[in-house]
Amino acid sequence: MPKLSLALAAALLMTLTGCGGLSVMPETSIENATHTAVLDEVAAAAAISAYRVQHGLNPVVVDPALVKAAAFQAGNNARHGQLSHEVGGSFTSRMASAGFAKAWAAENLSAGSETLEQVLARWKASPEHNKNMLLPQIRRIGIARVDAPTTRYKRFWALVMAGS
């Protein structure tokens, strides 16, 4: 009988613990640990500018507000382990928050590429991404990469471009 009483007491304790909202297991977060990669934004702007000039377009310069907007979106994608233009809010609302509500703007996202050269090659090979990089109105860019080593893609990129 003592073994039965001990088992009942343990079951009652576990039930009460669950009812009281206490948990002996740590809660898992849907967000992944991330690390913002250090990029040479000026080198990125130079590479994109060279590509644009080859196509008869004006060069671009780095804009700190667009770098911040790119880091925000790359970070949201990395934390959620997915590639989406909507995970951090709509592009229009994010651009308005960055002060570019009435500007020409575009965004390229990518995941998995290890280097700037790799991600630029992917964007050039993709008709829609390439079209964005070659928008004649674009004058400023921001680029960021956020790493999330525990996710499928590991690296998340965002390129945010704006013009007047």
Coordinates of N, CA and C in Angstrom, one line a residue:
M1 N 0.8 -1.2 0.0 CA 0.0 0.0 0.0 C 0.9 1.3 0.0
P2 N 2.0 1.3 0.7 CA 2.8 2.5 0.7 C 3.3 2.8 -0.7
K3 N 3.6 1.9 -1.6 CA 4.0 2.1 -3.0 C 2.9 2.8 -3.7
L4 N 1.7 2.4 -3.5 CA 0.6 2.9 -4.2 C 0.3 4.4 -3.8
S5 N 0.5 4.6 -2.5 CA 0.3 6.0 -2.0 C 1.3 6.9 -2.5
L6 N 2.6 6.5 -2.6 CA 3.7 7.3 -3.1 C 3.4 7.6 -4.6
A7 N 2.9 6.6 -5.4 CA 2.7 6.8 -6.8 C 1.5 7.8 -6.9
L8 N 0.5 7.7 -6.1 CA -0.7 8.6 -6.2 C -0.2 10.0 -5.8
A9 N 0.6 10.2 -4.8 CA 1.1 11.5 -4.4 C 2.0 12.1 -5.5
A10 N 2.8 11.3 -6.2 CA 3.6 11.8 -7.3 C 2.7 12.3 -8.4
A11 N 1.7 11.5 -8.7 CA 0.8 11.9 -9.8 C 0.0 13.1 -9.5
L12 N -0.4 13.2 -8.2 CA -1.1 14.4 -7.8 C -0.2 15.7 -7.8
L13 N 1.0 15.5 -7.4 CA 2.0 16.6 -7.4 C 2.2 17.1 -8.9
M14 N 2.4 16.1 -9.8 CA 2.6 16.5 -11.2 C 1.4 17.2 -11.8
T15 N 0.2 16.7 -11.4 CA -1.1 17.3 -11.9 C -1.2 18.7 -11.4
L16 N -0.9 18.9 -10.1 CA -1.0 20.3 -9.5 C 0.0 21.2 -10.0
T17 N 1.2 20.7 -10.3 CA 2.2 21.5 -10.9 C 1.8 22.0 -12.3
G18 N 1.2 21.1 -13.0 CA 0.7 21.5 -14.4 C -0.5 22.5 -14.3
C19 N -1.3 22.3 -13.3 CA -2.5 23.2 -13.1 C -2.0 24.6 -12.6
G20 N -1.0 24.6 -11.9 CA -0.5 25.9 -11.3 C 0.3 26.7 -12.3
G21 N 0.5 26.2 -13.5 CA 1.2 27.0 -14.5 C 2.7 26.9 -14.4
L22 N 3.2 26.0 -13.5 CA 4.6 25.8 -13.4 C 5.0 24.8 -14.4
S23 N 6.2 24.9 -14.9 CA 6.7 24.0 -15.9 C 8.1 23.6 -15.5
V24 N 8.4 22.3 -15.5 CA 9.7 21.8 -15.2 C 10.6 21.7 -16.5
M25 N 9.9 21.9 -17.7 CA 10.7 21.9 -18.9 C 10.8 23.4 -19.4
P26 N 12.0 23.8 -19.9 CA 12.1 25.1 -20.4 C 11.2 25.3 -21.6
E27 N 10.7 26.5 -21.8 CA 9.9 26.8 -22.9 C 10.8 27.0 -24.1
T28 N 10.4 26.5 -25.3 CA 11.2 26.7 -26.5 C 10.6 27.9 -27.2
S29 N 11.5 28.7 -27.8 CA 11.2 29.9 -28.5 C 11.1 29.6 -30.0
I30 N 10.2 30.3 -30.7 CA 10.2 30.2 -32.1 C 11.3 30.9 -32.8
E31 N 11.9 31.8 -32.0 CA 13.0 32.6 -32.6 C 14.4 31.9 -32.4
N32 N 15.2 32.0 -33.4 CA 16.5 31.4 -33.4 C 17.6 32.4 -33.0
A33 N 18.6 31.9 -32.4 CA 19.7 32.8 -32.0 C 20.4 33.3 -33.3
T34 N 20.7 34.6 -33.3 CA 21.3 35.2 -34.5 C 22.5 36.0 -34.2
H35 N 23.3 36.3 -35.2 CA 24.5 37.1 -35.2 C 24.6 38.0 -36.4
T36 N 24.6 39.3 -36.3 CA 24.8 40.1 -37.4 C 26.2 40.1 -38.0
A37 N 26.3 39.8 -39.2 CA 27.7 39.7 -39.8 C 28.2 41.1 -40.1
V38 N 29.5 41.2 -40.0 CA 30.1 42.5 -40.4 C 30.3 42.5 -41.9
L39 N 29.7 43.5 -42.5 CA 29.9 43.6 -44.0 C 30.5 44.9 -44.3
D40 N 31.2 44.9 -45.5 CA 31.7 46.2 -46.0 C 30.7 46.7 -46.9
E41 N 29.8 47.6 -46.4 CA 28.7 48.1 -47.2 C 29.2 48.9 -48.4
V42 N 30.4 49.6 -48.2 CA 30.9 50.4 -49.3 C 31.4 49.5 -50.4
A43 N 32.0 48.4 -50.1 CA 32.4 47.5 -51.1 C 31.1 46.9 -51.8
A44 N 30.1 46.7 -51.1 CA 28.8 46.2 -51.7 C 28.3 47.2 -52.7
A45 N 28.3 48.5 -52.2 CA 27.8 49.6 -53.1 C 28.6 49.7 -54.3
A46 N 29.9 49.5 -54.2 CA 30.8 49.6 -55.3 C 30.5 48.5 -56.3
A47 N 30.3 47.3 -55.8 CA 30.0 46.1 -56.7 C 28.7 46.3 -57.4
I48 N 27.7 46.8 -56.7 CA 26.4 47.0 -57.3 C 26.5 48.2 -58.3
S49 N 27.2 49.2 -57.9 CA 27.4 50.4 -58.8 C 28.1 50.0 -60.1
A50 N 29.1 49.2 -60.0 CA 29.8 48.7 -61.2 C 28.9 48.0 -62.1
Y51 N 28.0 47.1 -61.6 CA 27.0 46.4 -62.3 C 26.0 47.3 -63.0
R52 N 25.6 48.3 -62.2 CA 24.6 49.3 -62.8 C 25.2 50.1 -63.9
V53 N 26.5 50.5 -63.7 CA 27.2 51.4 -64.7 C 27.3 50.5 -66.0
Q54 N 27.6 49.2 -65.9 CA 27.7 48.4 -67.1 C 26.4 48.4 -67.9
H55 N 25.3 48.7 -67.2 CA 24.0 48.7 -67.8 C 23.5 50.1 -68.1
G56 N 24.5 51.1 -68.1 CA 24.1 52.5 -68.4 C 23.4 53.2 -67.3
L57 N 23.5 52.8 -66.1 CA 22.7 53.4 -65.0 C 23.7 54.1 -64.0
N58 N 23.1 55.0 -63.2 CA 23.9 55.7 -62.2 C 24.4 54.7 -61.1
P59 N 25.5 55.1 -60.5 CA 26.0 54.3 -59.3 C 25.1 54.6 -58.1
V60 N 25.3 53.8 -57.1 CA 24.6 53.9 -55.8 C 25.6 54.2 -54.7
V61 N 25.0 54.8 -53.6 CA 25.8 55.0 -52.4 C 25.1 54.3 -51.2
V62 N 25.9 54.1 -50.2 CA 25.3 53.5 -48.9 C 24.5 54.5 -48.2
D63 N 23.4 54.2 -47.7 CA 22.5 55.0 -46.9 C 22.3 54.3 -45.5
P64 N 22.8 54.9 -44.4 CA 22.7 54.3 -43.1 C 21.3 53.9 -42.7
A65 N 20.3 54.7 -43.1 CA 18.9 54.3 -42.8 C 18.5 53.0 -43.5
L66 N 19.0 52.9 -44.7 CA 18.7 51.7 -45.5 C 19.4 50.5 -45.0
V67 N 20.7 50.7 -44.5 CA 21.4 49.6 -43.9 C 20.6 49.1 -42.7
K68 N 20.1 50.0 -41.9 CA 19.3 49.7 -40.7 C 18.0 48.9 -41.1
A69 N 17.4 49.4 -42.2 CA 16.2 48.7 -42.7 C 16.5 47.3 -43.2
A70 N 17.7 47.1 -43.8 CA 18.1 45.8 -44.3 C 18.4 44.9 -43.2
A71 N 19.1 45.4 -42.2 CA 19.4 44.6 -41.0 C 18.2 44.2 -40.3
F72 N 17.2 45.0 -40.2 CA 15.9 44.7 -39.5 C 15.3 43.5 -40.2
Q73 N 15.2 43.6 -41.6 CA 14.5 42.5 -42.3 C 15.3 41.2 -42.3
A74 N 16.6 41.3 -42.5 CA 17.5 40.1 -42.5 C 17.4 39.5 -41.1
G75 N 17.4 40.3 -40.0 CA 17.3 39.8 -38.7 C 16.0 39.1 -38.4
N76 N 14.9 39.6 -38.9 CA 13.6 39.0 -38.8 C 13.5 37.6 -39.5
N77 N 14.0 37.6 -40.7 CA 14.1 36.3 -41.4 C 14.9 35.3 -40.7
A78 N 16.1 35.7 -40.2 CA 17.0 34.8 -39.5 C 16.4 34.3 -38.2
R79 N 15.8 35.2 -37.4 CA 15.2 34.8 -36.1 C 14.0 33.8 -36.4
H80 N 13.3 33.9 -37.5 CA 12.2 33.0 -37.8 C 12.6 31.8 -38.7
G81 N 13.8 31.8 -39.1 CA 14.3 30.7 -40.0 C 13.6 30.6 -41.3
Q82 N 13.1 31.7 -41.8 CA 12.4 31.7 -43.1 C 12.7 32.9 -43.9
L83 N 12.4 32.8 -45.2 CA 12.7 33.8 -46.1 C 11.4 34.4 -46.6
S84 N 11.1 35.7 -46.1 CA 9.8 36.3 -46.4 C 9.9 37.8 -46.4
H85 N 9.2 38.4 -47.3 CA 9.2 39.9 -47.3 C 8.2 40.4 -46.3
E86 N 7.4 39.6 -45.7 CA 6.3 40.0 -44.8 C 6.6 39.8 -43.3
V87 N 7.6 39.0 -43.0 CA 7.8 38.6 -41.6 C 8.1 39.7 -40.7
G88 N 8.7 40.8 -41.2 CA 8.9 42.0 -40.4 C 7.9 43.1 -40.6
G89 N 6.8 42.8 -41.2 CA 5.8 43.8 -41.6 C 5.9 44.0 -43.1
S90 N 4.9 44.7 -43.6 CA 4.9 44.9 -45.1 C 6.1 45.8 -45.5
F91 N 6.6 45.6 -46.7 CA 7.7 46.4 -47.2 C 7.3 47.9 -47.2
T92 N 6.1 48.2 -47.6 CA 5.7 49.6 -47.6 C 5.7 50.2 -46.2
S93 N 5.3 49.5 -45.2 CA 5.3 50.0 -43.8 C 6.7 50.1 -43.3
R94 N 7.5 49.2 -43.6 CA 8.9 49.2 -43.2 C 9.7 50.4 -43.8
M95 N 9.4 50.6 -45.1 CA 10.1 51.8 -45.8 C 9.5 53.1 -45.2
A96 N 8.3 53.2 -44.9 CA 7.7 54.4 -44.3 C 8.4 54.6 -42.9
S97 N 8.6 53.6 -42.2 CA 9.2 53.7 -40.9 C 10.7 54.2 -41.0
A98 N 11.3 53.8 -42.1 CA 12.7 54.2 -42.4 C 12.8 55.6 -43.0
G99 N 11.7 56.2 -43.3 CA 11.7 57.6 -43.8 C 11.6 57.6 -45.3
F100 N 11.2 56.5 -46.0 CA 11.2 56.4 -47.4 C 9.8 56.2 -48.0
A101 N 8.8 56.8 -47.4 CA 7.4 56.5 -47.7 C 7.1 56.8 -49.2
K102 N 7.7 57.9 -49.7 CA 7.4 58.4 -51.1 C 8.5 58.1 -52.1
A103 N 9.4 57.3 -51.7 CA 10.6 57.1 -52.6 C 10.4 55.8 -53.4
W104 N 11.1 55.7 -54.5 CA 11.2 54.5 -55.3 C 11.9 53.5 -54.4
A105 N 11.5 52.3 -54.2 CA 12.1 51.4 -53.3 C 11.9 50.0 -53.8
A106 N 12.9 49.1 -53.4 CA 12.8 47.7 -53.7 C 13.7 47.0 -52.7
E107 N 13.4 45.7 -52.6 CA 14.1 44.9 -51.6 C 14.4 43.5 -52.2
N108 N 15.6 43.1 -52.1 CA 16.0 41.7 -52.5 C 16.4 41.0 -51.2
L109 N 15.9 39.8 -51.1 CA 16.2 38.9 -50.0 C 16.9 37.6 -50.5
S110 N 17.7 37.0 -49.7 CA 18.3 35.7 -50.1 C 18.7 35.0 -48.8
A111 N 18.9 33.7 -48.9 CA 19.3 32.9 -47.8 C 20.3 31.9 -48.2
G112 N 21.3 31.6 -47.4 CA 22.2 30.5 -47.7 C 23.6 31.0 -48.2
S113 N 23.6 32.0 -49.0 CA 24.9 32.5 -49.6 C 25.9 32.9 -48.5
E114 N 27.1 32.4 -48.7 CA 28.2 32.7 -47.7 C 28.8 34.1 -47.9
T115 N 28.9 34.5 -49.1 CA 29.7 35.7 -49.4 C 28.8 36.7 -50.2
L116 N 29.3 38.0 -50.2 CA 28.7 39.0 -51.0 C 28.7 38.6 -52.5
E117 N 29.8 38.1 -53.0 CA 29.8 37.7 -54.4 C 28.8 36.7 -54.7
Q118 N 28.6 35.7 -53.8 CA 27.6 34.6 -54.1 C 26.2 35.2 -54.1
V119 N 25.9 36.1 -53.2 CA 24.5 36.6 -53.1 C 24.3 37.5 -54.3
L120 N 25.2 38.3 -54.7 CA 25.1 39.2 -55.9 C 24.9 38.3 -57.1
A121 N 25.6 37.2 -57.3 CA 25.4 36.3 -58.4 C 24.0 35.7 -58.4
R122 N 23.5 35.4 -57.3 CA 22.1 34.8 -57.2 C 21.1 35.9 -57.7
W123 N 21.3 37.1 -57.1 CA 20.3 38.2 -57.5 C 20.4 38.5 -59.0
K124 N 21.6 38.5 -59.5 CA 21.8 38.8 -61.0 C 21.1 37.7 -61.8
A125 N 21.2 36.5 -61.4 CA 20.6 35.3 -62.1 C 19.1 35.3 -62.0
S126 N 18.5 35.9 -61.0 CA 17.1 35.9 -60.8 C 16.4 37.1 -61.5
P127 N 15.5 36.9 -62.5 CA 15.0 38.1 -63.2 C 14.4 39.2 -62.3
E128 N 13.6 38.8 -61.3 CA 13.0 39.9 -60.5 C 14.0 40.6 -59.6
H129 N 14.9 39.9 -59.0 CA 16.0 40.5 -58.2 C 16.9 41.4 -59.1
N130 N 17.2 40.9 -60.2 CA 18.1 41.6 -61.2 C 17.4 42.9 -61.6
K131 N 16.1 42.8 -61.9 CA 15.3 44.0 -62.2 C 15.3 45.0 -61.1
N132 N 15.2 44.6 -59.9 CA 15.3 45.5 -58.7 C 16.7 46.3 -58.7
M133 N 17.8 45.5 -58.9 CA 19.1 46.1 -58.8 C 19.3 47.1 -60.0
L134 N 18.6 46.9 -61.1 CA 18.7 47.8 -62.2 C 17.6 48.8 -62.4
L135 N 16.9 49.1 -61.3 CA 15.9 50.1 -61.4 C 16.6 51.5 -61.6
P136 N 16.2 52.2 -62.7 CA 16.9 53.5 -63.0 C 16.8 54.5 -61.8
Q137 N 15.7 54.4 -61.1 CA 15.5 55.4 -60.0 C 16.3 55.2 -58.8
I138 N 16.9 54.1 -58.6 CA 17.7 53.8 -57.4 C 18.9 54.6 -57.3
R139 N 19.2 55.2 -56.1 CA 20.4 55.9 -55.9 C 21.1 55.5 -54.6
R140 N 20.4 54.9 -53.7 CA 20.9 54.6 -52.3 C 20.6 53.1 -52.0
I141 N 21.5 52.5 -51.2 CA 21.3 51.1 -50.8 C 21.6 50.9 -49.4
G142 N 21.1 49.8 -48.8 CA 21.5 49.3 -47.5 C 21.5 47.8 -47.7
I143 N 22.6 47.2 -47.1 CA 22.7 45.7 -47.2 C 23.1 45.2 -45.9
A144 N 22.6 44.0 -45.6 CA 22.9 43.3 -44.3 C 22.8 41.8 -44.4
R145 N 23.6 41.1 -43.6 CA 23.5 39.7 -43.5 C 23.4 39.4 -42.0
V146 N 22.5 38.5 -41.7 CA 22.3 38.1 -40.3 C 22.4 36.5 -40.3
D147 N 23.3 36.0 -39.5 CA 23.5 34.6 -39.4 C 22.7 33.9 -38.3
A148 N 22.1 32.8 -38.6 CA 21.3 32.0 -37.7 C 21.8 30.5 -37.9
P149 N 22.9 30.2 -37.2 CA 23.5 28.9 -37.5 C 22.7 27.6 -37.3
T150 N 21.6 27.7 -36.5 CA 20.8 26.6 -36.2 C 19.7 26.4 -37.2
T151 N 19.6 27.3 -38.2 CA 18.5 27.2 -39.1 C 18.9 26.5 -40.4
R152 N 18.0 26.2 -41.2 CA 18.2 25.5 -42.5 C 19.2 26.2 -43.4
Y153 N 19.0 27.6 -43.5 CA 19.8 28.4 -44.5 C 21.1 29.0 -43.9
K154 N 21.1 29.1 -42.6 CA 22.3 29.6 -41.8 C 22.5 31.1 -42.0
R155 N 22.4 31.7 -43.2 CA 22.7 33.1 -43.5 C 21.5 33.7 -44.2
F156 N 21.1 34.9 -43.8 CA 20.0 35.6 -44.3 C 20.4 37.0 -44.8
W157 N 20.2 37.3 -46.0 CA 20.6 38.6 -46.6 C 19.4 39.5 -46.9
A158 N 19.6 40.8 -46.8 CA 18.6 41.8 -47.3 C 19.3 42.9 -48.0
L159 N 18.9 43.3 -49.1 CA 19.4 44.5 -49.9 C 18.1 45.4 -50.0
V160 N 18.2 46.6 -49.5 CA 17.1 47.5 -49.6 C 17.6 48.7 -50.4
M161 N 16.9 49.1 -51.4 CA 17.3 50.1 -52.4 C 16.2 51.2 -52.5
A162 N 16.7 52.4 -52.6 CA 15.7 53.5 -52.7 C 16.2 54.6 -53.6
G163 N 15.3 55.4 -54.2 CA 15.7 56.5 -55.0 C 14.8 57.7 -54.6
S164 N 14.8 58.6 -55.5 CA 14.0 59.8 -55.2 C 12.6 59.8 -55.9

